Amino acid sequence: MKLKQLLAGASLLFVTACGGEKTDLLFECPSPDGSKVATLYRVSDGDRAIDRETKLNVRPVSASFDGDMFSFSMRHGYDAIIQWSADDQLEVTYPEDSVLTHIENVIFGTSQTFSSNERIRVIYREKGSTHGYFMVEKRCFNALPE
């Protein structure tokens, strides 16, 4: 009987240790006035490429990151270029072979914890890539002086 309990406990430990979601922050891109931030991050729940999803979270800079609040997600694309053209206008460029799993063309304040009358319009563009990555050094563009 003890052997059966030991094996059941070991099986549970193995499943628990191998499971679980991992979140990696890739980069953050502040809005031109610095009041908001767009965060690109990757969520993995396994070792295969199909187990990874790249997501975008937009929030007030004063709010803490919440990986469950995202406005865009894709599989098979591991990179993006974020460009703020104004505090309420965002452009997301993603690899052309990506599989888009979630897109919001307008981010409303109520869903991302900023003022309910605020909204951010988002434009999405495909771009050729090398195996899902862009060969560029800079991935964040905004109107802030460098």
mmCIF file of N, CA and C in Angstrom:
data_model
loop_
_atom_site.group_PDB
_atom_site.id
_atom_site.type_symbol
_atom_site.label_atom_id
_atom_site.label_comp_id
_atom_site.label_asym_id
_atom_site.label_seq_id
_atom_site.Cartn_x
_atom_site.Cartn_y
_atom_site.Cartn_z
ATOM 1 N N MET A 1 0.820 -1.188 0.000
ATOM 2 C CA MET A 1 0.000 0.000 0.000
ATOM 3 C C MET A 1 0.867 1.256 0.000
ATOM 4 N N LYS A 2 1.948 1.245 0.809
ATOM 5 C CA LYS A 2 2.825 2.414 0.862
ATOM 6 C C LYS A 2 3.494 2.654 -0.488
ATOM 7 N N LEU A 3 3.845 1.583 -1.196
ATOM 8 C CA LEU A 3 4.462 1.726 -2.510
ATOM 9 C C LEU A 3 3.494 2.402 -3.481
ATOM 10 N N LYS A 4 2.219 2.045 -3.410
ATOM 11 C CA LYS A 4 1.207 2.645 -4.274
ATOM 12 C C LYS A 4 1.084 4.143 -3.980
ATOM 13 N N GLN A 5 1.087 4.531 -2.699
ATOM 14 C CA GLN A 5 1.011 5.949 -2.321
ATOM 15 C C GLN A 5 2.264 6.689 -2.770
ATOM 16 N N LEU A 6 3.413 6.045 -2.624
ATOM 17 C CA LEU A 6 4.671 6.660 -3.030
ATOM 18 C C LEU A 6 4.687 6.906 -4.538
ATOM 19 N N LEU A 7 4.256 5.918 -5.323
ATOM 20 C CA LEU A 7 4.203 6.079 -6.775
ATOM 21 C C LEU A 7 3.196 7.151 -7.180
ATOM 22 N N ALA A 8 2.063 7.208 -6.532
ATOM 23 C CA ALA A 8 1.061 8.236 -6.835
ATOM 24 C C ALA A 8 1.618 9.619 -6.509
ATOM 25 N N GLY A 9 2.305 9.743 -5.379
ATOM 26 C CA GLY A 9 2.919 11.023 -4.996
ATOM 27 C C GLY A 9 4.017 11.430 -5.961
ATOM 28 N N ALA A 10 4.831 10.476 -6.395
ATOM 29 C CA ALA A 10 5.907 10.776 -7.345
ATOM 30 C C ALA A 10 5.329 11.200 -8.689
ATOM 31 N N SER A 11 4.258 10.557 -9.125
ATOM 32 C CA SER A 11 3.609 10.937 -10.390
ATOM 33 C C SER A 11 3.071 12.353 -10.316
ATOM 34 N N LEU A 12 2.435 12.702 -9.214
ATOM 35 C CA LEU A 12 1.896 14.048 -9.036
ATOM 36 C C LEU A 12 3.019 15.073 -9.030
ATOM 37 N N LEU A 13 4.110 14.776 -8.361
ATOM 38 C CA LEU A 13 5.255 15.681 -8.320
ATOM 39 C C LEU A 13 5.826 15.880 -9.720
ATOM 40 N N PHE A 14 5.942 14.816 -10.504
ATOM 41 C CA PHE A 14 6.471 14.914 -11.869
ATOM 42 C C PHE A 14 5.578 15.796 -12.736
ATOM 43 N N VAL A 15 4.275 15.588 -12.674
ATOM 44 C CA VAL A 15 3.335 16.377 -13.472
ATOM 45 C C VAL A 15 3.386 17.839 -13.041
ATOM 46 N N THR A 16 3.450 18.092 -11.754
ATOM 47 C CA THR A 16 3.508 19.464 -11.251
ATOM 48 C C THR A 16 4.805 20.143 -11.665
ATOM 49 N N ALA A 17 5.916 19.436 -11.583
ATOM 50 C CA ALA A 17 7.208 20.032 -11.919
ATOM 51 C C ALA A 17 7.322 20.308 -13.409
ATOM 52 N N CYS A 18 6.719 19.463 -14.241
ATOM 53 C CA CYS A 18 6.833 19.631 -15.681
ATOM 54 C C CYS A 18 5.805 20.607 -16.239
ATOM 55 N N GLY A 19 4.733 20.841 -15.512
ATOM 56 C CA GLY A 19 3.671 21.711 -16.001
ATOM 57 C C GLY A 19 3.899 23.143 -15.574
ATOM 58 N N GLY A 20 2.906 23.952 -15.823
ATOM 59 C CA GLY A 20 2.978 25.343 -15.401
ATOM 60 C C GLY A 20 3.364 26.253 -16.535
ATOM 61 N N GLU A 21 2.920 27.464 -16.404
ATOM 62 C CA GLU A 21 3.145 28.460 -17.438
ATOM 63 C C GLU A 21 4.333 29.336 -17.060
ATOM 64 N N LYS A 22 5.133 29.698 -18.040
ATOM 65 C CA LYS A 22 6.290 30.566 -17.816
ATOM 66 C C LYS A 22 6.108 31.811 -18.675
ATOM 67 N N THR A 23 6.319 32.984 -18.089
ATOM 68 C CA THR A 23 6.196 34.248 -18.811
ATOM 69 C C THR A 23 7.552 34.931 -18.861
ATOM 70 N N ASP A 24 7.978 35.303 -20.076
ATOM 71 C CA ASP A 24 9.229 36.035 -20.273
ATOM 72 C C ASP A 24 8.909 37.387 -20.885
ATOM 73 N N LEU A 25 9.302 38.473 -20.203
ATOM 74 C CA LEU A 25 9.134 39.810 -20.764
ATOM 75 C C LEU A 25 10.214 40.022 -21.810
ATOM 76 N N LEU A 26 9.819 40.375 -23.041
ATOM 77 C CA LEU A 26 10.781 40.579 -24.117
ATOM 78 C C LEU A 26 11.268 42.024 -24.153
ATOM 79 N N PHE A 27 10.341 42.991 -24.157
ATOM 80 C CA PHE A 27 10.718 44.405 -24.061
ATOM 81 C C PHE A 27 9.489 45.246 -23.769
ATOM 82 N N GLU A 28 9.744 46.469 -23.303
ATOM 83 C CA GLU A 28 8.683 47.433 -23.042
ATOM 84 C C GLU A 28 8.923 48.671 -23.883
ATOM 85 N N CYS A 29 7.836 49.328 -24.299
ATOM 86 C CA CYS A 29 7.919 50.497 -25.161
ATOM 87 C C CYS A 29 6.965 51.571 -24.622
ATOM 88 N N PRO A 30 7.505 52.671 -24.059
ATOM 89 C CA PRO A 30 6.641 53.718 -23.496
ATOM 90 C C PRO A 30 5.972 54.552 -24.583
ATOM 91 N N SER A 31 4.797 55.084 -24.253
ATOM 92 C CA SER A 31 4.099 55.998 -25.163
ATOM 93 C C SER A 31 4.875 57.309 -25.233
ATOM 94 N N PRO A 32 4.591 58.155 -26.233
ATOM 95 C CA PRO A 32 5.341 59.413 -26.376
ATOM 96 C C PRO A 32 5.336 60.295 -25.124
ATOM 97 N N ASP A 33 4.206 60.364 -24.409
ATOM 98 C CA ASP A 33 4.179 61.196 -23.201
ATOM 99 C C ASP A 33 4.605 60.427 -21.948
ATOM 100 N N GLY A 34 4.905 59.140 -22.099
ATOM 101 C CA GLY A 34 5.390 58.332 -20.981
ATOM 102 C C GLY A 34 4.308 57.851 -20.029
ATOM 103 N N SER A 35 3.037 58.078 -20.347
ATOM 104 C CA SER A 35 1.959 57.693 -19.427
ATOM 105 C C SER A 35 1.538 56.229 -19.579
ATOM 106 N N LYS A 36 1.817 55.632 -20.727
ATOM 107 C CA LYS A 36 1.439 54.239 -20.981
ATOM 108 C C LYS A 36 2.670 53.456 -21.425
ATOM 109 N N VAL A 37 2.566 52.147 -21.315
ATOM 110 C CA VAL A 37 3.665 51.292 -21.764
ATOM 111 C C VAL A 37 3.080 50.066 -22.468
ATOM 112 N N ALA A 38 3.693 49.711 -23.587
ATOM 113 C CA ALA A 38 3.338 48.486 -24.309
ATOM 114 C C ALA A 38 4.413 47.453 -23.982
ATOM 115 N N THR A 39 4.000 46.297 -23.514
ATOM 116 C CA THR A 39 4.931 45.235 -23.138
ATOM 117 C C THR A 39 4.723 44.033 -24.044
ATOM 118 N N LEU A 40 5.791 43.598 -24.703
ATOM 119 C CA LEU A 40 5.748 42.377 -25.499
ATOM 120 C C LEU A 40 6.324 41.268 -24.625
ATOM 121 N N TYR A 41 5.600 40.157 -24.527
ATOM 122 C CA TYR A 41 6.047 39.062 -23.670
ATOM 123 C C TYR A 41 5.670 37.727 -24.289
ATOM 124 N N ARG A 42 6.348 36.690 -23.842
ATOM 125 C CA ARG A 42 6.123 35.341 -24.350
ATOM 126 C C ARG A 42 5.643 34.453 -23.211
ATOM 127 N N VAL A 43 4.617 33.670 -23.487
ATOM 128 C CA VAL A 43 4.082 32.716 -22.521
ATOM 129 C C VAL A 43 4.356 31.317 -23.058
ATOM 130 N N SER A 44 4.979 30.482 -22.235
ATOM 131 C CA SER A 44 5.303 29.103 -22.628
ATOM 132 C C SER A 44 4.670 28.150 -21.632
ATOM 133 N N ASP A 45 4.088 27.082 -22.142
ATOM 134 C CA ASP A 45 3.590 26.046 -21.241
ATOM 135 C C ASP A 45 4.046 24.665 -21.713
ATOM 136 N N GLY A 46 5.187 24.660 -22.385
ATOM 137 C CA GLY A 46 5.784 23.419 -22.865
ATOM 138 C C GLY A 46 7.048 23.724 -23.645
ATOM 139 N N ASP A 47 7.651 22.693 -24.213
ATOM 140 C CA ASP A 47 8.916 22.853 -24.930
ATOM 141 C C ASP A 47 8.749 23.048 -26.430
ATOM 142 N N ARG A 48 7.601 22.705 -26.975
ATOM 143 C CA ARG A 48 7.400 22.792 -28.416
ATOM 144 C C ARG A 48 7.001 24.210 -28.821
ATOM 145 N N ALA A 49 7.259 24.567 -30.076
ATOM 146 C CA ALA A 49 6.900 25.901 -30.580
ATOM 147 C C ALA A 49 5.402 26.156 -30.461
ATOM 148 N N ILE A 50 4.599 25.134 -30.616
ATOM 149 C CA ILE A 50 3.147 25.287 -30.512
ATOM 150 C C ILE A 50 2.726 25.645 -29.084
ATOM 151 N N ASP A 51 3.602 25.392 -28.118
ATOM 152 C CA ASP A 51 3.307 25.682 -26.716
ATOM 153 C C ASP A 51 3.677 27.106 -26.319
ATOM 154 N N ARG A 52 4.137 27.917 -27.283
ATOM 155 C CA ARG A 52 4.560 29.291 -26.981
ATOM 156 C C ARG A 52 3.657 30.282 -27.701
ATOM 157 N N GLU A 53 3.343 31.359 -27.001
ATOM 158 C CA GLU A 53 2.531 32.415 -27.585
ATOM 159 C C GLU A 53 3.153 33.754 -27.199
ATOM 160 N N THR A 54 3.256 34.657 -28.171
ATOM 161 C CA THR A 54 3.784 35.998 -27.931
ATOM 162 C C THR A 54 2.596 36.937 -27.822
ATOM 163 N N LYS A 55 2.600 37.798 -26.780
ATOM 164 C CA LYS A 55 1.443 38.650 -26.496
ATOM 165 C C LYS A 55 1.869 40.092 -26.262
ATOM 166 N N LEU A 56 0.900 41.000 -26.375
ATOM 167 C CA LEU A 56 1.124 42.425 -26.141
ATOM 168 C C LEU A 56 0.167 42.907 -25.063
ATOM 169 N N ASN A 57 0.718 43.565 -24.053
ATOM 170 C CA ASN A 57 -0.055 44.175 -22.976
ATOM 171 C C ASN A 57 0.179 45.677 -23.031
ATOM 172 N N VAL A 58 -0.887 46.470 -22.998
ATOM 173 C CA VAL A 58 -0.775 47.933 -22.964
ATOM 174 C C VAL A 58 -1.472 48.396 -21.698
ATOM 175 N N ARG A 59 -0.786 49.233 -20.922
ATOM 176 C CA ARG A 59 -1.335 49.651 -19.630
ATOM 177 C C ARG A 59 -0.739 50.988 -19.225
ATOM 178 N N PRO A 60 -1.326 51.639 -18.212
ATOM 179 C CA PRO A 60 -0.697 52.846 -17.670
ATOM 180 C C PRO A 60 0.661 52.470 -17.079
ATOM 181 N N VAL A 61 1.606 53.352 -17.165
ATOM 182 C CA VAL A 61 2.945 53.054 -16.647
ATOM 183 C C VAL A 61 2.900 52.816 -15.134
ATOM 184 N N SER A 62 1.904 53.366 -14.457
ATOM 185 C CA SER A 62 1.786 53.209 -13.006
ATOM 186 C C SER A 62 1.177 51.864 -12.605
ATOM 187 N N ALA A 63 0.563 51.153 -13.544
ATOM 188 C CA ALA A 63 -0.073 49.866 -13.239
ATOM 189 C C ALA A 63 0.933 48.731 -13.376
ATOM 190 N N SER A 64 0.761 47.713 -12.566
ATOM 191 C CA SER A 64 1.666 46.568 -12.653
ATOM 192 C C SER A 64 1.262 45.673 -13.830
ATOM 193 N N PHE A 65 2.236 44.953 -14.346
ATOM 194 C CA PHE A 65 2.032 44.053 -15.482
ATOM 195 C C PHE A 65 1.074 42.930 -15.096
ATOM 196 N N ASP A 66 0.114 42.643 -15.954
ATOM 197 C CA ASP A 66 -0.822 41.537 -15.766
ATOM 198 C C ASP A 66 -0.864 40.748 -17.072
ATOM 199 N N GLY A 67 -0.243 39.599 -17.096
ATOM 200 C CA GLY A 67 -0.152 38.790 -18.301
ATOM 201 C C GLY A 67 -1.484 38.291 -18.826
ATOM 202 N N ASP A 68 -2.531 38.352 -18.005
ATOM 203 C CA ASP A 68 -3.857 37.936 -18.458
ATOM 204 C C ASP A 68 -4.566 39.029 -19.251
ATOM 205 N N MET A 69 -4.042 40.251 -19.226
ATOM 206 C CA MET A 69 -4.626 41.376 -19.955
ATOM 207 C C MET A 69 -3.777 41.626 -21.196
ATOM 208 N N PHE A 70 -4.227 41.142 -22.343
ATOM 209 C CA PHE A 70 -3.461 41.349 -23.568
ATOM 210 C C PHE A 70 -4.394 41.780 -24.691
ATOM 211 N N SER A 71 -3.828 42.511 -25.652
ATOM 212 C CA SER A 71 -4.601 43.051 -26.769
ATOM 213 C C SER A 71 -4.246 42.380 -28.086
ATOM 214 N N PHE A 72 -3.187 41.587 -28.075
ATOM 215 C CA PHE A 72 -2.702 40.937 -29.290
ATOM 216 C C PHE A 72 -1.954 39.685 -28.876
ATOM 217 N N SER A 73 -2.105 38.616 -29.661
ATOM 218 C CA SER A 73 -1.305 37.416 -29.417
ATOM 219 C C SER A 73 -1.102 36.667 -30.727
ATOM 220 N N MET A 74 0.012 35.950 -30.793
ATOM 221 C CA MET A 74 0.360 35.190 -32.002
ATOM 222 C C MET A 74 1.189 33.966 -31.630
ATOM 223 N N ARG A 75 1.142 32.992 -32.504
ATOM 224 C CA ARG A 75 2.000 31.807 -32.413
ATOM 225 C C ARG A 75 2.908 31.806 -33.639
ATOM 226 N N HIS A 76 4.058 31.197 -33.517
ATOM 227 C CA HIS A 76 5.039 31.067 -34.608
ATOM 228 C C HIS A 76 5.620 32.412 -35.026
ATOM 229 N N GLY A 77 5.424 33.431 -34.242
ATOM 230 C CA GLY A 77 6.071 34.718 -34.433
ATOM 231 C C GLY A 77 6.669 35.052 -33.084
ATOM 232 N N TYR A 78 7.941 35.295 -33.035
ATOM 233 C CA TYR A 78 8.613 35.430 -31.746
ATOM 234 C C TYR A 78 9.123 36.840 -31.521
ATOM 235 N N ASP A 79 8.709 37.768 -32.359
ATOM 236 C CA ASP A 79 9.266 39.107 -32.340
ATOM 237 C C ASP A 79 8.185 40.080 -32.797
ATOM 238 N N ALA A 80 8.356 41.344 -32.498
ATOM 239 C CA ALA A 80 7.451 42.389 -32.992
ATOM 240 C C ALA A 80 8.186 43.712 -32.926
ATOM 241 N N ILE A 81 7.699 44.658 -33.697
ATOM 242 C CA ILE A 81 8.192 46.032 -33.639
ATOM 243 C C ILE A 81 7.004 46.881 -33.215
ATOM 244 N N ILE A 82 7.189 47.670 -32.169
ATOM 245 C CA ILE A 82 6.125 48.514 -31.623
ATOM 246 C C ILE A 82 6.450 49.958 -31.958
ATOM 247 N N GLN A 83 5.479 50.657 -32.530
ATOM 248 C CA GLN A 83 5.688 52.069 -32.866
ATOM 249 C C GLN A 83 4.482 52.876 -32.400
ATOM 250 N N TRP A 84 4.758 53.825 -31.504
ATOM 251 C CA TRP A 84 3.739 54.781 -31.078
ATOM 252 C C TRP A 84 3.840 55.986 -32.008
ATOM 253 N N SER A 85 2.756 56.341 -32.700
ATOM 254 C CA SER A 85 2.763 57.569 -33.497
ATOM 255 C C SER A 85 2.107 58.705 -32.723
ATOM 256 N N ALA A 86 1.371 58.373 -31.673
ATOM 257 C CA ALA A 86 0.759 59.336 -30.748
ATOM 258 C C ALA A 86 0.410 58.558 -29.483
ATOM 259 N N ASP A 87 -0.023 59.261 -28.448
ATOM 260 C CA ASP A 87 -0.362 58.579 -27.198
ATOM 261 C C ASP A 87 -1.586 57.677 -27.335
ATOM 262 N N ASP A 88 -2.360 57.887 -28.396
ATOM 263 C CA ASP A 88 -3.548 57.065 -28.617
ATOM 264 C C ASP A 88 -3.484 56.294 -29.937
ATOM 265 N N GLN A 89 -2.292 56.162 -30.496
ATOM 266 C CA GLN A 89 -2.119 55.469 -31.787
ATOM 267 C C GLN A 89 -0.883 54.576 -31.711
ATOM 268 N N LEU A 90 -1.081 53.283 -31.924
ATOM 269 C CA LEU A 90 -0.014 52.296 -31.788
ATOM 270 C C LEU A 90 0.011 51.421 -33.040
ATOM 271 N N GLU A 91 1.219 51.102 -33.513
ATOM 272 C CA GLU A 91 1.362 50.193 -34.651
ATOM 273 C C GLU A 91 2.192 48.993 -34.213
ATOM 274 N N VAL A 92 1.706 47.803 -34.534
ATOM 275 C CA VAL A 92 2.393 46.563 -34.195
ATOM 276 C C VAL A 92 2.758 45.859 -35.502
ATOM 277 N N THR A 93 4.046 45.634 -35.723
ATOM 278 C CA THR A 93 4.519 44.897 -36.892
ATOM 279 C C THR A 93 4.942 43.514 -36.416
ATOM 280 N N TYR A 94 4.431 42.489 -37.079
ATOM 281 C CA TYR A 94 4.690 41.115 -36.656
ATOM 282 C C TYR A 94 5.164 40.283 -37.852
ATOM 283 N N PRO A 95 5.859 39.161 -37.613
ATOM 284 C CA PRO A 95 6.361 38.315 -38.699
ATOM 285 C C PRO A 95 5.223 37.745 -39.550
ATOM 286 N N GLU A 96 5.407 37.746 -40.877
ATOM 287 C CA GLU A 96 4.326 37.371 -41.786
ATOM 288 C C GLU A 96 3.874 35.917 -41.679
ATOM 289 N N ASP A 97 4.675 35.026 -41.182
ATOM 290 C CA ASP A 97 4.265 33.628 -41.060
ATOM 291 C C ASP A 97 3.620 33.316 -39.712
ATOM 292 N N SER A 98 3.355 34.332 -38.923
ATOM 293 C CA SER A 98 2.734 34.141 -37.614
ATOM 294 C C SER A 98 1.282 33.706 -37.764
ATOM 295 N N VAL A 99 0.807 33.002 -36.765
ATOM 296 C CA VAL A 99 -0.609 32.657 -36.679
ATOM 297 C C VAL A 99 -1.196 33.564 -35.605
ATOM 298 N N LEU A 100 -2.041 34.509 -36.015
ATOM 299 C CA LEU A 100 -2.626 35.451 -35.066
ATOM 300 C C LEU A 100 -3.745 34.760 -34.303
ATOM 301 N N THR A 101 -3.696 34.857 -32.983
ATOM 302 C CA THR A 101 -4.700 34.199 -32.150
ATOM 303 C C THR A 101 -5.615 35.188 -31.441
ATOM 304 N N HIS A 102 -5.247 36.465 -31.400
ATOM 305 C CA HIS A 102 -6.098 37.486 -30.775
ATOM 306 C C HIS A 102 -5.669 38.858 -31.279
ATOM 307 N N ILE A 103 -6.639 39.666 -31.729
ATOM 308 C CA ILE A 103 -6.356 41.029 -32.197
ATOM 309 C C ILE A 103 -7.448 41.960 -31.695
ATOM 310 N N GLU A 104 -7.042 43.088 -31.120
ATOM 311 C CA GLU A 104 -7.967 44.170 -30.778
ATOM 312 C C GLU A 104 -7.510 45.400 -31.537
ATOM 313 N N ASN A 105 -8.379 45.944 -32.381
ATOM 314 C CA ASN A 105 -8.038 47.143 -33.148
ATOM 315 C C ASN A 105 -8.170 48.413 -32.329
ATOM 316 N N VAL A 106 -8.926 48.340 -31.252
ATOM 317 C CA VAL A 106 -9.066 49.457 -30.321
ATOM 318 C C VAL A 106 -8.943 48.891 -28.918
ATOM 319 N N ILE A 107 -8.077 49.507 -28.118
ATOM 320 C CA ILE A 107 -7.932 49.112 -26.719
ATOM 321 C C ILE A 107 -8.673 50.160 -25.905
ATOM 322 N N PHE A 108 -9.704 49.736 -25.195
ATOM 323 C CA PHE A 108 -10.483 50.661 -24.377
ATOM 324 C C PHE A 108 -9.927 50.701 -22.969
ATOM 325 N N GLY A 109 -9.993 51.869 -22.355
ATOM 326 C CA GLY A 109 -9.448 52.057 -21.020
ATOM 327 C C GLY A 109 -9.994 51.105 -19.986
ATOM 328 N N THR A 110 -11.261 50.755 -20.090
ATOM 329 C CA THR A 110 -11.849 49.887 -19.075
ATOM 330 C C THR A 110 -11.212 48.505 -19.051
ATOM 331 N N SER A 111 -10.681 48.049 -20.176
ATOM 332 C CA SER A 111 -10.074 46.716 -20.205
ATOM 333 C C SER A 111 -8.619 46.730 -19.751
ATOM 334 N N GLN A 112 -7.998 47.879 -19.717
ATOM 335 C CA GLN A 112 -6.575 47.944 -19.374
ATOM 336 C C GLN A 112 -6.290 48.883 -18.206
ATOM 337 N N THR A 113 -7.280 49.237 -17.459
ATOM 338 C CA THR A 113 -7.194 50.009 -16.214
ATOM 339 C C THR A 113 -6.834 51.482 -16.361
ATOM 340 N N PHE A 114 -6.839 52.056 -17.569
ATOM 341 C CA PHE A 114 -6.728 53.505 -17.638
ATOM 342 C C PHE A 114 -8.123 54.075 -17.825
ATOM 343 N N SER A 115 -8.240 55.390 -17.906
ATOM 344 C CA SER A 115 -9.532 56.069 -17.922
ATOM 345 C C SER A 115 -10.498 55.438 -18.928
ATOM 346 N N SER A 116 -11.743 55.263 -18.511
ATOM 347 C CA SER A 116 -12.727 54.577 -19.353
ATOM 348 C C SER A 116 -13.063 55.330 -20.634
ATOM 349 N N ASN A 117 -12.797 56.635 -20.690
ATOM 350 C CA ASN A 117 -13.084 57.368 -21.925
ATOM 351 C C ASN A 117 -11.875 57.421 -22.857
ATOM 352 N N GLU A 118 -10.764 56.844 -22.454
ATOM 353 C CA GLU A 118 -9.580 56.773 -23.317
ATOM 354 C C GLU A 118 -9.652 55.534 -24.194
ATOM 355 N N ARG A 119 -9.051 55.637 -25.364
ATOM 356 C CA ARG A 119 -8.906 54.464 -26.222
ATOM 357 C C ARG A 119 -7.627 54.614 -27.037
ATOM 358 N N ILE A 120 -7.064 53.492 -27.386
ATOM 359 C CA ILE A 120 -5.857 53.464 -28.207
ATOM 360 C C ILE A 120 -6.193 52.685 -29.470
ATOM 361 N N ARG A 121 -5.992 53.312 -30.602
ATOM 362 C CA ARG A 121 -6.216 52.637 -31.885
ATOM 363 C C ARG A 121 -4.928 51.895 -32.256
ATOM 364 N N VAL A 122 -5.092 50.670 -32.717
ATOM 365 C CA VAL A 122 -3.937 49.835 -33.038
ATOM 366 C C VAL A 122 -4.016 49.395 -34.502
ATOM 367 N N ILE A 123 -2.907 49.570 -35.202
ATOM 368 C CA ILE A 123 -2.770 49.122 -36.586
ATOM 369 C C ILE A 123 -1.793 47.950 -36.577
ATOM 370 N N TYR A 124 -2.122 46.897 -37.297
ATOM 371 C CA TYR A 124 -1.268 45.711 -37.370
ATOM 372 C C TYR A 124 -0.734 45.555 -38.788
ATOM 373 N N ARG A 125 0.560 45.220 -38.882
ATOM 374 C CA ARG A 125 1.193 45.029 -40.193
ATOM 375 C C ARG A 125 2.062 43.767 -40.162
ATOM 376 N N GLU A 126 2.036 43.054 -41.276
ATOM 377 C CA GLU A 126 2.922 41.902 -41.452
ATOM 378 C C GLU A 126 4.223 42.364 -42.084
ATOM 379 N N LYS A 127 5.295 41.660 -41.769
ATOM 380 C CA LYS A 127 6.590 41.969 -42.370
ATOM 381 C C LYS A 127 7.375 40.666 -42.474
ATOM 382 N N GLY A 128 8.143 40.527 -43.544
ATOM 383 C CA GLY A 128 8.997 39.351 -43.698
ATOM 384 C C GLY A 128 9.975 39.245 -42.539
ATOM 385 N N SER A 129 10.308 38.020 -42.169
ATOM 386 C CA SER A 129 11.210 37.809 -41.033
ATOM 387 C C SER A 129 12.110 36.613 -41.306
ATOM 388 N N THR A 130 13.053 36.397 -40.427
ATOM 389 C CA THR A 130 13.930 35.233 -40.485
ATOM 390 C C THR A 130 13.506 34.284 -39.377
ATOM 391 N N HIS A 131 12.780 33.247 -39.735
ATOM 392 C CA HIS A 131 12.304 32.240 -38.782
ATOM 393 C C HIS A 131 11.519 32.862 -37.631
ATOM 394 N N GLY A 132 10.721 33.882 -37.923
ATOM 395 C CA GLY A 132 9.879 34.499 -36.897
ATOM 396 C C GLY A 132 10.538 35.619 -36.122
ATOM 397 N N TYR A 133 11.780 35.983 -36.483
ATOM 398 C CA TYR A 133 12.501 37.062 -35.798
ATOM 399 C C TYR A 133 12.851 38.154 -36.798
ATOM 400 N N PHE A 134 12.878 39.404 -36.338
ATOM 401 C CA PHE A 134 13.333 40.516 -37.162
ATOM 402 C C PHE A 134 14.810 40.752 -36.885
ATOM 403 N N MET A 135 15.565 41.015 -37.916
ATOM 404 C CA MET A 135 16.996 41.258 -37.759
ATOM 405 C C MET A 135 17.238 42.760 -37.636
ATOM 406 N N VAL A 136 16.736 43.321 -36.559
ATOM 407 C CA VAL A 136 16.885 44.750 -36.287
ATOM 408 C C VAL A 136 17.332 44.914 -34.844
ATOM 409 N N GLU A 137 17.985 46.022 -34.571
ATOM 410 C CA GLU A 137 18.419 46.282 -33.205
ATOM 411 C C GLU A 137 17.337 46.972 -32.393
ATOM 412 N N LYS A 138 16.587 47.858 -33.036
ATOM 413 C CA LYS A 138 15.591 48.641 -32.311
ATOM 414 C C LYS A 138 14.195 48.101 -32.600
ATOM 415 N N ARG A 139 13.419 47.871 -31.543
ATOM 416 C CA ARG A 139 12.072 47.332 -31.684
ATOM 417 C C ARG A 139 11.009 48.245 -31.097
ATOM 418 N N CYS A 140 11.420 49.359 -30.525
ATOM 419 C CA CYS A 140 10.491 50.308 -29.915
ATOM 420 C C CYS A 140 10.718 51.683 -30.515
ATOM 421 N N PHE A 141 9.659 52.265 -31.039
ATOM 422 C CA PHE A 141 9.743 53.607 -31.612
ATOM 423 C C PHE A 141 8.620 54.454 -31.027
ATOM 424 N N ASN A 142 8.961 55.680 -30.643
ATOM 425 C CA ASN A 142 7.954 56.620 -30.163
ATOM 426 C C ASN A 142 8.450 58.028 -30.433
ATOM 427 N N ALA A 143 7.663 58.999 -30.099
ATOM 428 C CA ALA A 143 8.014 60.388 -30.400
ATOM 429 C C ALA A 143 8.945 61.008 -29.361
ATOM 430 N N LEU A 144 9.409 60.203 -28.401
ATOM 431 C CA LEU A 144 10.311 60.742 -27.381
ATOM 432 C C LEU A 144 11.680 61.030 -27.989
ATOM 433 N N PRO A 145 12.306 62.140 -27.620
ATOM 434 C CA PRO A 145 13.660 62.406 -28.121
ATOM 435 C C PRO A 145 14.637 61.373 -27.574
ATOM 436 N N GLU A 146 15.617 61.020 -28.390
ATOM 437 C CA GLU A 146 16.603 60.017 -27.942
ATOM 438 C C GLU A 146 17.805 60.656 -27.308
#
